[in-house]
Every structure is written in structure tokens, then in C-alpha cells.
Amino acid sequence: MTRPRDAGRNLVLVGFMGTGKSAVGRLLAERLGREFVDLDALIESSAGCPIPRIFAEEGEAGFRKREREAVRQVASRTGLVVATGGGVVLDPDNVRDLGTGGDVVCLTATPATILARVGSDRNRPLLQGGDPLVRIKELLAKRAPAYAAVAWQVATDGLDAGAVADRVMEQRGKVVDR
Ligand code: S3P
């Protein structure tokens, strides 16, 4: 797949919690001289409260509605690097919208890596309650087809954010003629 230089397309990172989307996205934005948008931060600022509170007060359904709205906002813009929340791929409309004006890259990691990175993080409501490794495996299994459907995949196990950013740039170099 090749296409002419298309610097305006958004670069969008998807992937499970703890795959490094936000840290890698920030680095990529710096390297590319682009604006960085973190979808979860956008949702928090428009809701005026943190994600755990949105889940507590509005449930996951309320959060997903807000996430859908945030996707529409970023998909209407160009030239961004976007880090999404891990569940954004659950809604096929999100996947379609992000891919229409953007190059979407899926960051992956094994359950053990994810556990080490975010297992004790209280800001991830979907990992609270019960054994976090079991929960990670359950959610990953449910979402596997949606993540696997993304054309570009970058494995992040054993890599720091800089090395992951290098790999994303390599992938991007294959489709963007610079
Ligand atoms: C979620 C992942 C979180 C956040 C919310 C739901 C998910 O983002 O959007 O807690 O469904 O996987 P991160 O992937 O940045 O942790």
C-alpha cells in the first residue's frame, strides 16, 4: 500500500489499557511537530470530572456515549496524533470514523505486561474488583477480534515508549511517502 504524501491525516493509536498509547502518542506528536490529543483527557475535560467518577455516576454506557462524542470531534480534525482509550474499538462507528481521516495503529502487549504496567492503577474502573489478571484476560479475549482487525500492529512488550514510537514511525513510513 502506497499513497502520496498525506501529512494531514491523523495518526491514531488504539490498543488495550497499558499498551502505552498516551506516552507513545505524546512522543510521536513531539517528533512530528503535531498537536497531541488524548481522548480520555478530552472526555474528562468535557465531563468536568475524572473517568472513575463518570463510570460511577453514569455507568460504562454513559462513558461510551461520551467517548463516541469525543471520537466524532477528533475525527473532524486533521494533523493530530490521537491516543484513544482501550475500549474505543468496541463501537464499529468509532473505528470507521477514526480510520476515515486517520492512520490507525494498534499497540499490543501480553496480559503479563499489561498487569505489570497497570494492574494496580485505581484510575481504570474496568480493572477494579476481582483478580486483575483474570479481568485483563477476559477483556482481551472479548476485544481480540476488534484489535486484530486493525491493519498496523506494533508489539510493545519489553520496549520503552521511545522504542515503540520508533516502530510506529517505521510502519508509518511504509505508507506515507515523506
Ligand atoms: C478503557 C480504557 C481506559 C479508559 C476507560 C475504559 C477500556 O483508557 O478509556 O477506563 O475500556 O479499556 P486507557 O486504555 O488509556 O487505560
mmCIF file of N, CA, C and O in Angstrom, residues 86-162:
data_model
loop_
_atom_site.group_PDB
_atom_site.id
_atom_site.type_symbol
_atom_site.label_atom_id
_atom_site.label_comp_id
_atom_site.label_asym_id
_atom_site.label_seq_id
_atom_site.Cartn_x
_atom_site.Cartn_y
_atom_site.Cartn_z
ATOM 1 N N GLY A 86 -8.754 2.259 25.697
ATOM 2 C CA GLY A 86 -8.695 0.868 25.242
ATOM 3 C C GLY A 86 -9.987 0.318 24.656
ATOM 4 O O GLY A 86 -9.960 -0.589 23.831
ATOM 5 N N GLY A 87 -11.129 0.882 25.067
ATOM 6 C CA GLY A 87 -12.397 0.328 24.607
ATOM 7 C C GLY A 87 -12.973 1.018 23.379
ATOM 8 O O GLY A 87 -14.086 0.704 22.954
ATOM 9 N N VAL A 88 -12.206 1.904 22.772
ATOM 10 C CA VAL A 88 -12.769 2.690 21.667
ATOM 11 C C VAL A 88 -13.161 1.805 20.482
ATOM 12 O O VAL A 88 -14.098 2.117 19.746
ATOM 13 N N VAL A 89 -12.470 0.659 20.344
ATOM 14 C CA VAL A 89 -12.728 -0.231 19.199
ATOM 15 C C VAL A 89 -14.033 -1.016 19.354
ATOM 16 O O VAL A 89 -14.437 -1.719 18.424
ATOM 17 N N LEU A 90 -14.674 -0.920 20.534
ATOM 18 C CA LEU A 90 -15.899 -1.690 20.749
ATOM 19 C C LEU A 90 -17.044 -1.196 19.874
ATOM 20 O O LEU A 90 -17.974 -1.935 19.595
ATOM 21 N N ASP A 91 -16.983 0.057 19.473
ATOM 22 C CA ASP A 91 -18.033 0.631 18.628
ATOM 23 C C ASP A 91 -17.496 0.744 17.203
ATOM 24 O O ASP A 91 -16.591 1.537 16.933
ATOM 25 N N PRO A 92 -18.059 -0.039 16.283
ATOM 26 C CA PRO A 92 -17.554 -0.024 14.903
ATOM 27 C C PRO A 92 -17.630 1.367 14.268
ATOM 28 O O PRO A 92 -16.829 1.693 13.386
ATOM 29 N N ASP A 93 -18.562 2.190 14.723
ATOM 30 C CA ASP A 93 -18.637 3.565 14.183
ATOM 31 C C ASP A 93 -17.387 4.356 14.558
ATOM 32 O O ASP A 93 -16.904 5.177 13.779
ATOM 33 N N ASN A 94 -16.863 4.113 15.765
ATOM 34 C CA ASN A 94 -15.616 4.777 16.163
ATOM 35 C C ASN A 94 -14.476 4.349 15.245
ATOM 36 O O ASN A 94 -13.688 5.176 14.782
ATOM 37 N N VAL A 95 -14.381 3.052 15.016
ATOM 38 C CA VAL A 95 -13.291 2.515 14.177
ATOM 39 C C VAL A 95 -13.380 3.122 12.780
ATOM 40 O O VAL A 95 -12.376 3.569 12.215
ATOM 41 N N ARG A 96 -14.592 3.166 12.251
ATOM 42 C CA ARG A 96 -14.794 3.737 10.911
ATOM 43 C C ARG A 96 -14.365 5.206 10.893
ATOM 44 O O ARG A 96 -13.595 5.632 10.034
ATOM 45 N N ASP A 97 -14.848 5.991 11.847
ATOM 46 C CA ASP A 97 -14.565 7.435 11.854
ATOM 47 C C ASP A 97 -13.071 7.718 12.032
ATOM 48 O O ASP A 97 -12.512 8.591 11.374
ATOM 49 N N LEU A 98 -12.437 6.976 12.939
ATOM 50 C CA LEU A 98 -11.003 7.221 13.180
ATOM 51 C C LEU A 98 -10.178 6.843 11.963
ATOM 52 O O LEU A 98 -9.174 7.483 11.654
ATOM 53 N N GLY A 99 -10.619 5.818 11.245
ATOM 54 C CA GLY A 99 -9.868 5.346 10.074
ATOM 55 C C GLY A 99 -10.125 6.152 8.815
ATOM 56 O O GLY A 99 -9.342 6.105 7.870
ATOM 57 N N THR A 100 -11.215 6.902 8.788
ATOM 58 C CA THR A 100 -11.545 7.662 7.575
ATOM 59 C C THR A 100 -10.542 8.783 7.357
ATOM 60 O O THR A 100 -10.015 8.946 6.262
ATOM 61 N N GLY A 101 -10.250 9.528 8.417
ATOM 62 C CA GLY A 101 -9.303 10.639 8.251
ATOM 63 C C GLY A 101 -7.973 10.362 8.915
ATOM 64 O O GLY A 101 -7.173 11.267 9.129
ATOM 65 N N GLY A 102 -7.730 9.108 9.269
ATOM 66 C CA GLY A 102 -6.516 8.845 10.028
ATOM 67 C C GLY A 102 -5.900 7.498 9.735
ATOM 68 O O GLY A 102 -6.545 6.591 9.197
ATOM 69 N N ASP A 103 -4.627 7.377 10.065
ATOM 70 C CA ASP A 103 -3.918 6.107 10.010
ATOM 71 C C ASP A 103 -3.960 5.528 11.413
ATOM 72 O O ASP A 103 -3.484 6.157 12.367
ATOM 73 N N VAL A 104 -4.540 4.349 11.539
ATOM 74 C CA VAL A 104 -4.768 3.769 12.857
ATOM 75 C C VAL A 104 -3.733 2.666 13.123
ATOM 76 O O VAL A 104 -3.540 1.776 12.291
ATOM 77 N N VAL A 105 -3.073 2.750 14.270
ATOM 78 C CA VAL A 105 -2.071 1.758 14.668
ATOM 79 C C VAL A 105 -2.527 1.144 15.984
ATOM 80 O O VAL A 105 -2.894 1.862 16.917
ATOM 81 N N CYS A 106 -2.487 -0.198 16.040
ATOM 82 C CA CYS A 106 -2.863 -0.883 17.280
ATOM 83 C C CYS A 106 -1.614 -1.302 18.044
ATOM 84 O O CYS A 106 -0.775 -2.040 17.520
ATOM 85 N N LEU A 107 -1.465 -0.832 19.273
ATOM 86 C CA LEU A 107 -0.378 -1.262 20.147
ATOM 87 C C LEU A 107 -0.852 -2.489 20.918
ATOM 88 O O LEU A 107 -1.985 -2.519 21.402
ATOM 89 N N THR A 108 0.017 -3.500 21.014
ATOM 90 C CA THR A 108 -0.375 -4.733 21.705
ATOM 91 C C THR A 108 0.605 -5.051 22.837
ATOM 92 O O THR A 108 1.723 -4.529 22.861
ATOM 93 N N ALA A 109 0.157 -5.894 23.753
ATOM 94 C CA ALA A 109 1.022 -6.376 24.835
ATOM 95 C C ALA A 109 0.385 -7.640 25.401
ATOM 96 O O ALA A 109 -0.832 -7.844 25.298
ATOM 97 N N THR A 110 1.199 -8.477 26.015
ATOM 98 C CA THR A 110 0.674 -9.699 26.638
ATOM 99 C C THR A 110 -0.032 -9.335 27.948
ATOM 100 O O THR A 110 0.249 -8.275 28.537
ATOM 101 N N PRO A 111 -0.910 -10.227 28.437
ATOM 102 C CA PRO A 111 -1.569 -9.962 29.713
ATOM 103 C C PRO A 111 -0.574 -9.694 30.844
ATOM 104 O O PRO A 111 -0.803 -8.816 31.686
ATOM 105 N N ALA A 112 0.562 -10.408 30.865
ATOM 106 C CA ALA A 112 1.544 -10.208 31.948
ATOM 107 C C ALA A 112 2.138 -8.803 31.889
ATOM 108 O O ALA A 112 2.319 -8.148 32.929
ATOM 109 N N THR A 113 2.438 -8.336 30.688
ATOM 110 C CA THR A 113 2.971 -6.970 30.537
ATOM 111 C C THR A 113 1.938 -5.945 30.982
ATOM 112 O O THR A 113 2.247 -4.993 31.700
ATOM 113 N N ILE A 114 0.697 -6.156 30.568
ATOM 114 C CA ILE A 114 -0.372 -5.211 30.920
ATOM 115 C C ILE A 114 -0.554 -5.174 32.439
ATOM 116 O O ILE A 114 -0.645 -4.099 33.044
ATOM 117 N N LEU A 115 -0.527 -6.358 33.049
ATOM 118 C CA LEU A 115 -0.676 -6.423 34.506
ATOM 119 C C LEU A 115 0.440 -5.630 35.188
ATOM 120 O O LEU A 115 0.182 -4.847 36.110
ATOM 121 N N ALA A 116 1.661 -5.810 34.723
ATOM 122 C CA ALA A 116 2.792 -5.109 35.342
ATOM 123 C C ALA A 116 2.661 -3.596 35.166
ATOM 124 O O ALA A 116 3.033 -2.822 36.042
ATOM 125 N N ARG A 117 2.119 -3.172 34.041
ATOM 126 C CA ARG A 117 2.029 -1.732 33.781
ATOM 127 C C ARG A 117 0.854 -1.061 34.488
ATOM 128 O O ARG A 117 0.975 0.071 34.941
ATOM 129 N N VAL A 118 -0.298 -1.722 34.520
ATOM 130 C CA VAL A 118 -1.492 -1.024 35.034
ATOM 131 C C VAL A 118 -2.298 -1.805 36.076
ATOM 132 O O VAL A 118 -3.340 -1.329 36.516
ATOM 133 N N GLY A 119 -1.801 -2.971 36.464
ATOM 134 C CA GLY A 119 -2.573 -3.842 37.348
ATOM 135 C C GLY A 119 -3.002 -3.208 38.652
ATOM 136 O O GLY A 119 -4.050 -3.545 39.201
ATOM 137 N N SER A 120 -2.188 -2.276 39.168
ATOM 138 C CA SER A 120 -2.560 -1.689 40.461
ATOM 139 C C SER A 120 -3.061 -0.251 40.316
ATOM 140 O O SER A 120 -3.171 0.476 41.300
ATOM 141 N N ASP A 121 -3.376 0.147 39.083
ATOM 142 C CA ASP A 121 -3.812 1.522 38.833
ATOM 143 C C ASP A 121 -5.303 1.676 39.153
ATOM 144 O O ASP A 121 -6.147 1.013 38.557
ATOM 145 N N ARG A 122 -5.607 2.562 40.075
ATOM 146 C CA ARG A 122 -7.009 2.739 40.513
ATOM 147 C C ARG A 122 -7.827 3.577 39.528
ATOM 148 O O ARG A 122 -9.036 3.733 39.693
ATOM 149 N N ASN A 123 -7.170 4.144 38.540
ATOM 150 C CA ASN A 123 -7.898 5.009 37.594
ATOM 151 C C ASN A 123 -8.522 4.243 36.434
ATOM 152 O O ASN A 123 -9.002 4.849 35.492
ATOM 153 N N ARG A 124 -8.449 2.912 36.497
ATOM 154 C CA ARG A 124 -9.045 2.130 35.420
ATOM 155 C C ARG A 124 -10.198 1.308 35.978
ATOM 156 O O ARG A 124 -10.003 0.186 36.451
ATOM 157 N N PRO A 125 -11.406 1.866 35.904
ATOM 158 C CA PRO A 125 -12.556 1.229 36.558
ATOM 159 C C PRO A 125 -12.783 -0.202 36.097
ATOM 160 O O PRO A 125 -13.224 -1.040 36.888
ATOM 161 N N LEU A 126 -12.483 -0.503 34.842
ATOM 162 C CA LEU A 126 -12.781 -1.849 34.342
ATOM 163 C C LEU A 126 -11.855 -2.912 34.916
ATOM 164 O O LEU A 126 -12.102 -4.096 34.760
ATOM 165 N N LEU A 127 -10.767 -2.485 35.585
ATOM 166 C CA LEU A 127 -9.863 -3.471 36.188
ATOM 167 C C LEU A 127 -10.060 -3.592 37.697
ATOM 168 O O LEU A 127 -9.351 -4.339 38.356
ATOM 169 N N GLN A 128 -11.017 -2.852 38.241
ATOM 170 C CA GLN A 128 -11.234 -2.903 39.696
ATOM 171 C C GLN A 128 -12.132 -4.086 40.054
ATOM 172 O O GLN A 128 -12.988 -4.482 39.272
ATOM 173 N N GLY A 129 -11.907 -4.623 41.247
ATOM 174 C CA GLY A 129 -12.764 -5.719 41.703
ATOM 175 C C GLY A 129 -12.289 -7.039 41.120
ATOM 176 O O GLY A 129 -12.183 -7.166 39.909
ATOM 177 N N GLY A 130 -11.953 -7.972 41.974
ATOM 178 C CA GLY A 130 -11.508 -9.281 41.492
ATOM 179 C C GLY A 130 -10.039 -9.283 41.121
ATOM 180 O O GLY A 130 -9.325 -8.318 41.368
ATOM 181 N N ASP A 131 -9.626 -10.385 40.542
ATOM 182 C CA ASP A 131 -8.225 -10.566 40.179
ATOM 183 C C ASP A 131 -7.944 -9.802 38.878
ATOM 184 O O ASP A 131 -8.537 -10.114 37.838
ATOM 185 N N PRO A 132 -7.036 -8.819 38.915
ATOM 186 C CA PRO A 132 -6.833 -8.009 37.708
ATOM 187 C C PRO A 132 -6.335 -8.807 36.499
ATOM 188 O O PRO A 132 -6.728 -8.511 35.360
ATOM 189 N N LEU A 133 -5.520 -9.857 36.734
ATOM 190 C CA LEU A 133 -5.021 -10.637 35.586
ATOM 191 C C LEU A 133 -6.169 -11.376 34.894
ATOM 192 O O LEU A 133 -6.245 -11.429 33.660
ATOM 193 N N VAL A 134 -7.091 -11.902 35.698
ATOM 194 C CA VAL A 134 -8.250 -12.600 35.130
ATOM 195 C C VAL A 134 -9.081 -11.615 34.312
ATOM 196 O O VAL A 134 -9.515 -11.890 33.182
ATOM 197 N N ARG A 135 -9.286 -10.453 34.879
ATOM 198 C CA ARG A 135 -10.080 -9.406 34.221
ATOM 199 C C ARG A 135 -9.416 -8.983 32.898
ATOM 200 O O ARG A 135 -10.077 -8.814 31.883
ATOM 201 N N ILE A 136 -8.093 -8.787 32.940
ATOM 202 C CA ILE A 136 -7.358 -8.392 31.730
ATOM 203 C C ILE A 136 -7.551 -9.461 30.647
ATOM 204 O O ILE A 136 -7.849 -9.142 29.490
ATOM 205 N N LYS A 137 -7.403 -10.729 31.039
ATOM 206 C CA LYS A 137 -7.527 -11.815 30.050
ATOM 207 C C LYS A 137 -8.936 -11.876 29.469
ATOM 208 O O LYS A 137 -9.115 -12.076 28.271
ATOM 209 N N GLU A 138 -9.943 -11.697 30.349
ATOM 210 C CA GLU A 138 -11.347 -11.722 29.880
ATOM 211 C C GLU A 138 -11.600 -10.617 28.866
ATOM 212 O O GLU A 138 -12.164 -10.844 27.797
ATOM 213 N N LEU A 139 -11.200 -9.393 29.242
ATOM 214 C CA LEU A 139 -11.460 -8.250 28.356
ATOM 215 C C LEU A 139 -10.694 -8.395 27.052
ATOM 216 O O LEU A 139 -11.220 -8.111 25.967
ATOM 217 N N LEU A 140 -9.420 -8.844 27.151
ATOM 218 C CA LEU A 140 -8.608 -9.019 25.943
ATOM 219 C C LEU A 140 -9.267 -10.040 25.005
ATOM 220 O O LEU A 140 -9.312 -9.827 23.791
ATOM 221 N N ALA A 141 -9.756 -11.135 25.577
ATOM 222 C CA ALA A 141 -10.365 -12.177 24.748
ATOM 223 C C ALA A 141 -11.590 -11.624 24.018
ATOM 224 O O ALA A 141 -11.786 -11.864 22.822
ATOM 225 N N LYS A 142 -12.401 -10.846 24.732
ATOM 226 C CA LYS A 142 -13.598 -10.266 24.114
ATOM 227 C C LYS A 142 -13.246 -9.301 22.996
ATOM 228 O O LYS A 142 -13.934 -9.195 21.997
ATOM 229 N N ARG A 143 -12.177 -8.555 23.203
ATOM 230 C CA ARG A 143 -11.839 -7.486 22.263
ATOM 231 C C ARG A 143 -10.878 -7.920 21.167
ATOM 232 O O ARG A 143 -10.627 -7.142 20.237
ATOM 233 N N ALA A 144 -10.324 -9.125 21.299
ATOM 234 C CA ALA A 144 -9.268 -9.557 20.378
ATOM 235 C C ALA A 144 -9.622 -9.346 18.901
ATOM 236 O O ALA A 144 -8.809 -8.810 18.142
ATOM 237 N N PRO A 145 -10.852 -9.724 18.478
ATOM 238 C CA PRO A 145 -11.156 -9.559 17.048
ATOM 239 C C PRO A 145 -11.118 -8.082 16.621
ATOM 240 O O PRO A 145 -10.651 -7.767 15.517
ATOM 241 N N ALA A 146 -11.572 -7.203 17.495
ATOM 242 C CA ALA A 146 -11.601 -5.774 17.130
ATOM 243 C C ALA A 146 -10.176 -5.224 17.022
ATOM 244 O O ALA A 146 -9.859 -4.476 16.091
ATOM 245 N N TYR A 147 -9.300 -5.617 17.935
ATOM 246 C CA TYR A 147 -7.908 -5.142 17.837
ATOM 247 C C TYR A 147 -7.220 -5.764 16.614
ATOM 248 O O TYR A 147 -6.481 -5.078 15.897
ATOM 249 N N ALA A 148 -7.483 -7.052 16.402
ATOM 250 C CA ALA A 148 -6.790 -7.755 15.306
ATOM 251 C C ALA A 148 -7.183 -7.212 13.936
ATOM 252 O O ALA A 148 -6.443 -7.365 12.966
ATOM 253 N N ALA A 149 -8.353 -6.572 13.866
ATOM 254 C CA ALA A 149 -8.828 -6.053 12.579
ATOM 255 C C ALA A 149 -8.071 -4.798 12.143
ATOM 256 O O ALA A 149 -8.182 -4.364 10.992
ATOM 257 N N VAL A 150 -7.291 -4.222 13.037
ATOM 258 C CA VAL A 150 -6.528 -3.011 12.682
ATOM 259 C C VAL A 150 -5.309 -3.437 11.859
ATOM 260 O O VAL A 150 -4.577 -4.351 12.240
ATOM 261 N N ALA A 151 -5.097 -2.768 10.727
ATOM 262 C CA ALA A 151 -4.070 -3.225 9.779
ATOM 263 C C ALA A 151 -2.655 -3.121 10.346
ATOM 264 O O ALA A 151 -1.826 -3.989 10.108
ATOM 265 N N TRP A 152 -2.354 -2.068 11.092
ATOM 266 C CA TRP A 152 -0.995 -1.893 11.613
ATOM 267 C C TRP A 152 -0.961 -2.317 13.063
ATOM 268 O O TRP A 152 -1.726 -1.808 13.877
ATOM 269 N N GLN A 153 -0.035 -3.202 13.394
ATOM 270 C CA GLN A 153 0.087 -3.710 14.760
ATOM 271 C C GLN A 153 1.520 -3.501 15.230
ATOM 272 O O GLN A 153 2.465 -3.814 14.488
ATOM 273 N N VAL A 154 1.707 -3.013 16.428
ATOM 274 C CA VAL A 154 3.047 -2.865 16.993
ATOM 275 C C VAL A 154 3.060 -3.507 18.385
ATOM 276 O O VAL A 154 2.325 -3.073 19.280
ATOM 277 N N ALA A 155 3.888 -4.540 18.553
ATOM 278 C CA ALA A 155 4.012 -5.210 19.858
ATOM 279 C C ALA A 155 4.921 -4.377 20.760
ATOM 280 O O ALA A 155 5.981 -3.921 20.324
ATOM 281 N N THR A 156 4.488 -4.180 21.996
ATOM 282 C CA THR A 156 5.210 -3.255 22.876
ATOM 283 C C THR A 156 5.940 -3.955 24.034
ATOM 284 O O THR A 156 6.602 -3.282 24.814
ATOM 285 N N ASP A 157 5.823 -5.274 24.144
ATOM 286 C CA ASP A 157 6.446 -5.977 25.280
ATOM 287 C C ASP A 157 7.953 -5.733 25.293
ATOM 288 O O ASP A 157 8.621 -5.864 24.266
ATOM 289 N N GLY A 158 8.455 -5.386 26.468
ATOM 290 C CA GLY A 158 9.897 -5.209 26.621
ATOM 291 C C GLY A 158 10.440 -3.924 26.009
ATOM 292 O O GLY A 158 11.650 -3.720 25.987
ATOM 293 N N LEU A 159 9.571 -3.082 25.487
ATOM 294 C CA LEU A 159 10.033 -1.835 24.847
ATOM 295 C C LEU A 159 9.609 -0.628 25.674
ATOM 296 O O LEU A 159 8.520 -0.617 26.251
ATOM 297 N N ASP A 160 10.462 0.404 25.681
ATOM 298 C CA ASP A 160 10.016 1.650 26.315
ATOM 299 C C ASP A 160 9.281 2.496 25.261
ATOM 300 O O ASP A 160 9.229 2.129 24.076
ATOM 301 N N ALA A 161 8.721 3.617 25.723
ATOM 302 C CA ALA A 161 7.866 4.417 24.825
ATOM 303 C C ALA A 161 8.642 4.891 23.589
ATOM 304 O O ALA A 161 8.102 4.909 22.474
ATOM 305 N N GLY A 162 9.919 5.233 23.774
ATOM 306 C CA GLY A 162 10.725 5.711 22.645
ATOM 307 C C GLY A 162 10.890 4.646 21.575
ATOM 308 O O GLY A 162 10.774 4.927 20.376
#
